[in-house]
Coordinates of C-alpha atoms in Angstrom, one line a residue:
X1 CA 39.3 -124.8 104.5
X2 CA 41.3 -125.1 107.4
X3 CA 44.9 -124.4 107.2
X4 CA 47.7 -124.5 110.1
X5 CA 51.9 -124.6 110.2
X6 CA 53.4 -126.9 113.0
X7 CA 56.9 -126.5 113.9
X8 CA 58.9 -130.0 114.2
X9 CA 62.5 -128.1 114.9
X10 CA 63.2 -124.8 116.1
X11 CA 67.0 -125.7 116.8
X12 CA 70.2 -124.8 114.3
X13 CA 72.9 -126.5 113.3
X14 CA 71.8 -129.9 115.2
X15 CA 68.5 -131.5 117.2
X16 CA 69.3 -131.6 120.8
X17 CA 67.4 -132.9 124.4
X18 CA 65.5 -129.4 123.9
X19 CA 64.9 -128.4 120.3
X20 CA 64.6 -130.6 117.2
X21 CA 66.8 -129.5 113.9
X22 CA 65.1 -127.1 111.2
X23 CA 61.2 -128.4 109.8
X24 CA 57.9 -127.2 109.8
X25 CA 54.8 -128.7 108.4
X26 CA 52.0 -126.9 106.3
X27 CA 48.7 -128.4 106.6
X28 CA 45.8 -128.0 104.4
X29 CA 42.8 -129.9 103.7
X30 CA 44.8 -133.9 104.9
X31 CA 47.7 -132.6 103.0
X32 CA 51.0 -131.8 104.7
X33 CA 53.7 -129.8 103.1
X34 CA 57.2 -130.0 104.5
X35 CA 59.4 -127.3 104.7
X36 CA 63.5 -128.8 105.5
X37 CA 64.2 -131.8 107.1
X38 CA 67.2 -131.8 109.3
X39 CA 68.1 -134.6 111.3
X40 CA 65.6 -136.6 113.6
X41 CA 62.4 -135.0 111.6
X42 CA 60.6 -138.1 111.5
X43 CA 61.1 -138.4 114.9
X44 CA 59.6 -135.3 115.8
X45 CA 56.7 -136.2 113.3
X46 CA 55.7 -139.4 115.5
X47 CA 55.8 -137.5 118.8
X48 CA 53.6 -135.0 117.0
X49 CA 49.5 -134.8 115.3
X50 CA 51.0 -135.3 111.9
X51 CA 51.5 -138.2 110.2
X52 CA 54.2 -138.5 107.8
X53 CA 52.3 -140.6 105.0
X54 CA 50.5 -137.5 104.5
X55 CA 53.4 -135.4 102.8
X56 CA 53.1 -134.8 99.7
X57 CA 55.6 -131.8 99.0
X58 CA 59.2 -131.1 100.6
X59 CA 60.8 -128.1 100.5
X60 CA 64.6 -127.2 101.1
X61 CA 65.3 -124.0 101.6
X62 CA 69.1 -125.1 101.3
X63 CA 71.4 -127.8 101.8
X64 CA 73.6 -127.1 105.1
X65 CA 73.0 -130.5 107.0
X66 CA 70.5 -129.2 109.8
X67 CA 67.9 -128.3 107.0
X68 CA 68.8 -131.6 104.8
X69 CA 70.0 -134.7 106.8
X70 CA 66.7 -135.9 107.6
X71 CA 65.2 -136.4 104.3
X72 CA 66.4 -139.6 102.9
X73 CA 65.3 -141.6 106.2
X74 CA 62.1 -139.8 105.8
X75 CA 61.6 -141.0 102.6
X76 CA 62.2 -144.9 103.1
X77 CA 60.3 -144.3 106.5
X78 CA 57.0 -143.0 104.4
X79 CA 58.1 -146.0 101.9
X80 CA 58.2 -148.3 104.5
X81 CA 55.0 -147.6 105.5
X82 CA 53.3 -147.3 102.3
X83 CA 50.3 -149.6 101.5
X84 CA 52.1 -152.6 99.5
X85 CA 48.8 -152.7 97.1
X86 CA 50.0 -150.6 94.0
X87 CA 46.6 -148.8 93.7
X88 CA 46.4 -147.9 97.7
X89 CA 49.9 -146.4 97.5
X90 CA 51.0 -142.4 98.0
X91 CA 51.1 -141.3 94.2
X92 CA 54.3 -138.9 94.5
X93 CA 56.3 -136.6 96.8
X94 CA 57.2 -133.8 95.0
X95 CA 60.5 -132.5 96.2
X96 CA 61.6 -128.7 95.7
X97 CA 65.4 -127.6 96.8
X98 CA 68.5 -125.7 95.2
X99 CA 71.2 -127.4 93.1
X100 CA 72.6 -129.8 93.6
X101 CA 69.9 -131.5 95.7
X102 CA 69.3 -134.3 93.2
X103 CA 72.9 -135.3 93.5
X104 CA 72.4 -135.4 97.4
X105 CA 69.3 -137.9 97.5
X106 CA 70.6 -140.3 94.5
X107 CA 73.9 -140.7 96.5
X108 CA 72.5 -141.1 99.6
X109 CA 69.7 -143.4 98.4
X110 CA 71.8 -145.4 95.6
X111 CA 74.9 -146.2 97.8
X112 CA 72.2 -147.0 100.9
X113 CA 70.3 -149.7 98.4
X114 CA 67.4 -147.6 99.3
X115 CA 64.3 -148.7 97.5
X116 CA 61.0 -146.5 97.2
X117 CA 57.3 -147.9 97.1
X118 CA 56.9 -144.7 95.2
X119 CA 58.0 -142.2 92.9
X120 CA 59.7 -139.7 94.0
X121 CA 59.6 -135.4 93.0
X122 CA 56.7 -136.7 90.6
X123 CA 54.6 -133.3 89.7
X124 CA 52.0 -135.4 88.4
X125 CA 51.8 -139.4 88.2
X126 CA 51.6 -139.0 84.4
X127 CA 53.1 -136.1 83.7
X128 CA 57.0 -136.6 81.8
X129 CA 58.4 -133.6 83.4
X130 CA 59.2 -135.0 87.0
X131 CA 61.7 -135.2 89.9
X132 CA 63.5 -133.4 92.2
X133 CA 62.7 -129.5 91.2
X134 CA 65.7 -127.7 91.5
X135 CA 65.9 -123.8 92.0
X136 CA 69.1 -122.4 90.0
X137 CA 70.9 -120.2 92.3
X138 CA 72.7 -116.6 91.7
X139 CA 76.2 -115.7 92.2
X140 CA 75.3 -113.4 94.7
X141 CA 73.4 -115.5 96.8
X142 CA 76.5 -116.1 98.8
X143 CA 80.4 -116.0 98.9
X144 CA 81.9 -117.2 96.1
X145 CA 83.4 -120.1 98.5
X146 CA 80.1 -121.2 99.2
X147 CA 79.0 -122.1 95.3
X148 CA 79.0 -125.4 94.5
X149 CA 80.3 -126.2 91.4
X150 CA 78.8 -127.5 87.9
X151 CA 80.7 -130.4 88.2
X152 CA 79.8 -131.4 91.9
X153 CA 75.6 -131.0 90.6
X154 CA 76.1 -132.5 87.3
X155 CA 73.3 -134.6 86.5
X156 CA 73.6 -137.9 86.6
X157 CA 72.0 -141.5 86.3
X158 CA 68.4 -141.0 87.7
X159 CA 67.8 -143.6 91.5
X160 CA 65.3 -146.4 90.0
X161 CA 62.4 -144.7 91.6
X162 CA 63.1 -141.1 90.4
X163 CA 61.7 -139.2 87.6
X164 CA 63.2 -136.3 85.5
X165 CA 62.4 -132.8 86.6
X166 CA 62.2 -129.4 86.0
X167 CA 65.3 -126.8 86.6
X168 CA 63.7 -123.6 87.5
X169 CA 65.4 -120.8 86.9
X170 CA 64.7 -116.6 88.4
X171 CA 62.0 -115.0 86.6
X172 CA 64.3 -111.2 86.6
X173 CA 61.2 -109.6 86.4
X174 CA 59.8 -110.6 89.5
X175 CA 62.8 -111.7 91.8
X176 CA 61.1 -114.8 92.2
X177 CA 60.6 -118.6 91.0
X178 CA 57.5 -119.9 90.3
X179 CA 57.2 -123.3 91.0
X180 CA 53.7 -124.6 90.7
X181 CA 50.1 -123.5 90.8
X182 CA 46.9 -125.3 91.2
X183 CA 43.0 -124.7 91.8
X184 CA 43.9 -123.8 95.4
X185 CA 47.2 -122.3 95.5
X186 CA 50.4 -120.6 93.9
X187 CA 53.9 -121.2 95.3
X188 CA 56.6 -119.0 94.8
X189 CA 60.5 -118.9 96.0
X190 CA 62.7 -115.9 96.3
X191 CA 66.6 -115.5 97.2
X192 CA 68.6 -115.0 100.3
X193 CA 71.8 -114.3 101.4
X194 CA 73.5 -116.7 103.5
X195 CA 77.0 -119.1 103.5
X196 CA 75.4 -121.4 100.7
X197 CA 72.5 -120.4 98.4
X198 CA 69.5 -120.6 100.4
X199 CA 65.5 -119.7 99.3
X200 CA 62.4 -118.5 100.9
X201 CA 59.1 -119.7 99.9
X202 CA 55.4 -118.0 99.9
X203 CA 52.2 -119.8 99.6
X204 CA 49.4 -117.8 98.5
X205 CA 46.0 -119.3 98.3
X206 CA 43.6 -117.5 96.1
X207 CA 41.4 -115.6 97.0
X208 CA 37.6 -117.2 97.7
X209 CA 34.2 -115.9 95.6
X210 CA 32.4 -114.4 97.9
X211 CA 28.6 -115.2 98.6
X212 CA 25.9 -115.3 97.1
X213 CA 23.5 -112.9 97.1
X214 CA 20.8 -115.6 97.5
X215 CA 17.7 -112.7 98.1
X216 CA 18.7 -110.9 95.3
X217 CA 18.6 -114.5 93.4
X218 CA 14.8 -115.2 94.0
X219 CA 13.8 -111.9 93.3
X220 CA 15.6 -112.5 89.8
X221 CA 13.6 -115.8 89.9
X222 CA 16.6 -118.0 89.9
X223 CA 16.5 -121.1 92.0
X224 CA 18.9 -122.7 93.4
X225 CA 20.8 -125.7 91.6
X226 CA 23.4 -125.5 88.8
X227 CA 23.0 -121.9 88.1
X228 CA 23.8 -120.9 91.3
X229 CA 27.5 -123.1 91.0
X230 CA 28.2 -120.9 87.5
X231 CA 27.7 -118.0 89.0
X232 CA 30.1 -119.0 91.9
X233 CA 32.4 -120.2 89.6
X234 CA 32.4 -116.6 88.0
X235 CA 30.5 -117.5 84.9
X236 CA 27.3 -115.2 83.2
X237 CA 24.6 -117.2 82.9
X238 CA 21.1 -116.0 81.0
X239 CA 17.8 -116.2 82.2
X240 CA 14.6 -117.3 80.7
X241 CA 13.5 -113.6 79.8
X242 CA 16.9 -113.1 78.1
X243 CA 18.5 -111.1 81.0
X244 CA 22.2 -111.9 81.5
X245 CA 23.3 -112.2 84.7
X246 CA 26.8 -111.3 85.7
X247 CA 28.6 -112.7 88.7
X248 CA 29.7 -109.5 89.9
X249 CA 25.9 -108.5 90.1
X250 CA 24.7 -111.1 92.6
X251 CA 28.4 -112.1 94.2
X252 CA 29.4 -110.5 97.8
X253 CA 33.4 -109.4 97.6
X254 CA 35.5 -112.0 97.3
X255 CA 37.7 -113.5 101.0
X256 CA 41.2 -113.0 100.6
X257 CA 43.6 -116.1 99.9
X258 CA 45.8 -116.7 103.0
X259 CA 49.5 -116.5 102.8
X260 CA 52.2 -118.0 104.4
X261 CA 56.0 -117.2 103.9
X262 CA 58.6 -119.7 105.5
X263 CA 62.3 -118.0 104.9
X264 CA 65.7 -120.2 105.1
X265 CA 68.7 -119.4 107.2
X266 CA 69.9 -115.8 105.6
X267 CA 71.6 -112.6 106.8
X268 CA 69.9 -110.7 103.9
X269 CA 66.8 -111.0 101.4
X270 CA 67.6 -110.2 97.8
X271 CA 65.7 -107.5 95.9
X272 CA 62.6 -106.3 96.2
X273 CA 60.4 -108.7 94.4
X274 CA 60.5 -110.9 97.9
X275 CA 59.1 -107.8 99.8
X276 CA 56.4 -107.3 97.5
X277 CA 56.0 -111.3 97.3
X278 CA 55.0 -111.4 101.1
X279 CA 53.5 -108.6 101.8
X280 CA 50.8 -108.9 104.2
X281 CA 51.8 -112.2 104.7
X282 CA 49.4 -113.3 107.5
X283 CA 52.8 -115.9 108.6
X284 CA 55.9 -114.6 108.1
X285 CA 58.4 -117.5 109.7
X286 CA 61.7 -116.0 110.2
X287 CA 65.5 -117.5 111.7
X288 CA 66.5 -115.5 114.7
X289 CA 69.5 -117.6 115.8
X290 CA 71.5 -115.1 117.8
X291 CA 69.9 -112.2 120.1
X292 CA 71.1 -108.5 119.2
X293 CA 74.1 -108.3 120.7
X294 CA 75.6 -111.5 118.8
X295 CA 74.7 -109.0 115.1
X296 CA 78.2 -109.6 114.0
X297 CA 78.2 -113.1 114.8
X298 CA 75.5 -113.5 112.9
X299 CA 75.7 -111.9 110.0
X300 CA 79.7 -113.4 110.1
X301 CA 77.7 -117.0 109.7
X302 CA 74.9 -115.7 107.4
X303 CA 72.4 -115.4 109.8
X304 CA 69.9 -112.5 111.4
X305 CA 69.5 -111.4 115.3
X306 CA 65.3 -110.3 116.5
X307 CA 66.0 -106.9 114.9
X308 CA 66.8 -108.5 111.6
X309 CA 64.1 -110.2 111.2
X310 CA 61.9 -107.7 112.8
X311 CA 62.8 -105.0 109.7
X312 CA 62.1 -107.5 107.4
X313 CA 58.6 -108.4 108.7
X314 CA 58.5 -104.4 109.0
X315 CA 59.2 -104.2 105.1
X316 CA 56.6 -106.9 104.2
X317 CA 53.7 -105.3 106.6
X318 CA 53.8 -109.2 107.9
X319 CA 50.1 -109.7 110.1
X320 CA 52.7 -112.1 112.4
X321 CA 56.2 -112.7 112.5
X322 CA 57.6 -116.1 113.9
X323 CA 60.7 -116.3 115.1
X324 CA 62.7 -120.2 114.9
X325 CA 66.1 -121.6 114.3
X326 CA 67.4 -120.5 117.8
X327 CA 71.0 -121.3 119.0
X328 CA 70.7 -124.2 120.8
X329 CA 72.4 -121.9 123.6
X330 CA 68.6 -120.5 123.9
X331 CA 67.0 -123.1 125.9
X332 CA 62.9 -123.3 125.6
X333 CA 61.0 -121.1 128.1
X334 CA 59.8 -124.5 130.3
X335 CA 63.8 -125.5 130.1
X336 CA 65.3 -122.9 130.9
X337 CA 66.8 -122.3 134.6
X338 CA 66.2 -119.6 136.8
X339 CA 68.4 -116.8 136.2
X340 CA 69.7 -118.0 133.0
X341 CA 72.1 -116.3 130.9
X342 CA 70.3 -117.2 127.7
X343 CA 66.8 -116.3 128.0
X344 CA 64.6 -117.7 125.1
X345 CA 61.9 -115.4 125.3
X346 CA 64.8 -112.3 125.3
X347 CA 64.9 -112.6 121.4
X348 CA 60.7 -112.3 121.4
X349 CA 61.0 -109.2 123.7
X350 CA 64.1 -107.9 121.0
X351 CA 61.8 -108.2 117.5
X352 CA 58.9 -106.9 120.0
X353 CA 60.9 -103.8 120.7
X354 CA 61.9 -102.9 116.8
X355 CA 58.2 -103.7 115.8
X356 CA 56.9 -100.9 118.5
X357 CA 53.2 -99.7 117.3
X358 CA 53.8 -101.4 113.8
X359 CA 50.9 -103.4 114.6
X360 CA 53.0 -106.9 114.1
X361 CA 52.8 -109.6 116.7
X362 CA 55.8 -111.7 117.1
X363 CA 55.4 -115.3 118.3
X364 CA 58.1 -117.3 119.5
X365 CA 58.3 -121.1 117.8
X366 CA 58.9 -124.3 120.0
X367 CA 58.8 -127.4 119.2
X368 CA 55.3 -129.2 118.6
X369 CA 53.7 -125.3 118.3
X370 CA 50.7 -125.2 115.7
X371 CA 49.4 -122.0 114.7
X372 CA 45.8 -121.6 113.3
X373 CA 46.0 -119.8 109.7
X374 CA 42.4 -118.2 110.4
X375 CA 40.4 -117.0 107.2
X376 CA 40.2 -113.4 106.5
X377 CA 37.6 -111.6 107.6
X378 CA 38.7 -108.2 106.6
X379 CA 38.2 -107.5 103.0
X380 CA 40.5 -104.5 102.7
X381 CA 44.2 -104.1 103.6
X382 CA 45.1 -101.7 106.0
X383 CA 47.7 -99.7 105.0
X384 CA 50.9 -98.8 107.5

C-alpha cells in the first residue's frame, strides 16, 4: 500500500507569491486526507497531483484563519464538482477540528446559501452519529483570553446538508483523543499549547501479517486456497489428520504499521501521552516559523524556532522531522536572493545542529513537496 504526505502550504498567517497558507494532504490507497485548509488550498490542490474530489477526511488542527479560511470554498468546490447522479456521488467528508468549528462552517455556509451535493462530517452514510467531530479542548491549552466561550460554540440549528456528530472528549489516561479506527488505521489527536486551543494528530497503520511460510505449508500438506487466507488473517485452522495449525507457526514476523504525526501551530506539547503517541513516528511534521534567534518571538505568539521542534522530534525518537509553517519573511530556497538576510534553508541547518548524531534527518517543506512513506523493512526498533 503506498502511502505519501504532500504539502499544499508551508506559509503562516497568510498564502503569498511564494508559499501557500497551512495544508497538507495524506494519501493512501486513492484516498486523500486533509490536514488544515487556510486560504487558497484548493488552489494549490489544482496546481498540484491531487485532486480534491478525492478527500474524504479534514482535519483542523485549530481555528486561527491561515489553518481554517479555506474550507468552506473547498467544500462547495468538491460539491460543485460532484457527479449530479445520486448513486455516483462522494458518500461523506468527515470533518475533525476543536470547538467551535461547527459553528464556523454553518455560519459561513448558511449566511453564503451554500448548498452541498453531499453530506457533510458523515462517519458513515448510515450511521446516526454524524457531523463535524469536535475535539473538546482544556483550560490549559492556552491563555485564558484565547478560550472561546460556551456561548460563542453553542450548538445550533444543523446547515441542511449536515449531520449530528460526535464531541470527543481527552481520554486522561492516555493524553489523547481517539477519533476513529478502521481495518487499516487508528487516528489519534493530542494537545498543544498555543494562542487558541490547537491539536496534533497521529496516524498509525497497523501493523501487516507477515508471510507465509509457504515451504513449511506443503511439507504440512496444505495447499494453497482458503486455508492459506485464515491463516493470514490470524486464524487456526485444522488439518485432515487432526493437527491444528497455528498462525504463528507458519507466519514470518509481522511489517510494522507506518506512522505519520502532523502537529498544529504550538509553542509546547502537553503531557507525555503525545511523546509516547509518536514515537518512532517515521513523519513527524513540525511548525518552525521563526529561526533561533526570534525564540522569544515565538514562543510570545505560541509558536517554536528549529530547536523547538528539533527537541521534540528528539523526545519522540522521530525517523524524520519536517519542518513547515515558515514566516513568510523566509523565502523558498529557488526565491530567495543572493545574500539574503532570511535564509530558508538556515532553519534546516538550526534543527540539523540540535539533532547532531541522534540519527534524525530533517527535511525542509515547500510547496508541492511529496514525501514517499516507504514500508518498513526493519522489524525491530532501534533504541537511542
Amino acid at each position: 500500500m503506498t502511502m505519501d504526505v504532500t504539502f499544499l502550504g508551508t506559509g503562516s498567517a497568510y498564502p503569498s507569491p511564494h508559499r501557500g497558507a497551512s495544508a497538507l494532504v495524506l494519501r493512501t490507497e486513492g484516498e486523500c486526507w486533509l490536514f488544515d485548509c487556510g486560504e487558497g488550498t484548493q488552489t494549490q490542490l489544482m496546481k498540484s497531483q491531487l485532486r480534491a474530489g478525492r478527500i474524504t477526511k479534514v482535519f483542523i488542527s485549530h481555528l486561527h484563519g491561515d489553518h481554517l479560511f479555506g474550507l468552506p470554498g473547498l467544500l462547495c468546490t468538491v460539491s460543485l464538482n460532484s457527479n449530479p447522479d445520486p448513486q455516483q456521488r462522494l458518500g461523506r467528508v468527515d470533518i475533525y477540528g476543536p470547538r467551535g468549528l461547527r459553528h464556523f462552517l454553518r455560519v459561513t455556509l448558511g449566511l453564503t446559501g451554500s448548498q452541498l451535493l453531499f453530506p457533510y462530517a458523515g462517519k458513515r452514510a448510515l450511521s446516526p452519529n454524524t457531523d463535524v467531530h469536535e475535539l473538546e479542548p482544556t483550560s490549559d491549552q492556552s491563555p485564558e483570553e484565547g478560550q472561546l466561550s460556551p456561548e460563542v460554540t453553542a450548538d445550533g440549528p444543523l446547515h441542511p446538508q449536515e449531520q449530528p456528530g460526535r464531541t470527543i472528549s481527552l481520554d486522561v489516561s492516555s493524553e489523547c483523543y481517539l477519533l476513529f479506527e478502521d481495518k487499516r488505521f487508528v487516528v489519534q489527536a493530542f494537545r498543544l499549547f498555543h494562542r487558541i486551543p490547537s491539536f496534533g494528530f497521529c496516524v498509525q497503520e497497523h501493523d501487516r501479517p507477515g508471510r507465509l511460510k509457504t515451504e513449511l505449508l506443503k511439507e504440512l500438506g496444505l495447499k494453497p486456497g482458503p486455508l492459506y487466507g485464515r491463516l493470514k488473517a490470524g486464524e487456526a485452522v485444522t488439518l485432515e489428520s487432526g493437527r491444528l495449525v497455528l498462525p504463528a507457526e507458519v507466519l514470518e514476523d509481522a511489517t510494522p504499521g507506518r506512522k505519520v504525526c502532523i502537529l498544529g501551530d504550538c509553542s509546547s506539547v502537553l503531557g507525555e501521552g503525545p511523546l509516547r503517541l509518536c514515537h518512532r513516528a517515521d513523519i513527524l511534521v513540525h511548525e518552525a516559523t521563526l529561526a533561533n534567534e526570534h525564540r522569544e518571538k515565538a514562543v510570545e505568539h505560541g509558536h517554536s524556532t528549529p530547536e523547538m521542534a528539533a527537541a521534540v522530534a528528539q523526545a519522540c525518537r522521530a525517523r524524520r522531522l519536517v519542518l513547515h509553517h515558515f514566516s513568510q519573511r523566509y523565502k523558498p530556497c529557488g526565491a530567495q536572493k543572493e545574500g539574503g538576510k532570511d535564509d530558508v534553508s538556515e532553519l534546516k541547518r538550526q534543527a540539523e545542529d540540535a539533532l547532531q548524531d541522534s540519527g534524525v534527518e530533517v527535511v525542509l517543506a515547500e510547496d508541492f513537496l511529496t514525501l514517499n512513506v516507504p514500508i518498513r523493512c526493519d522489524q525491530s526498533l532501534p533504541v537511542r
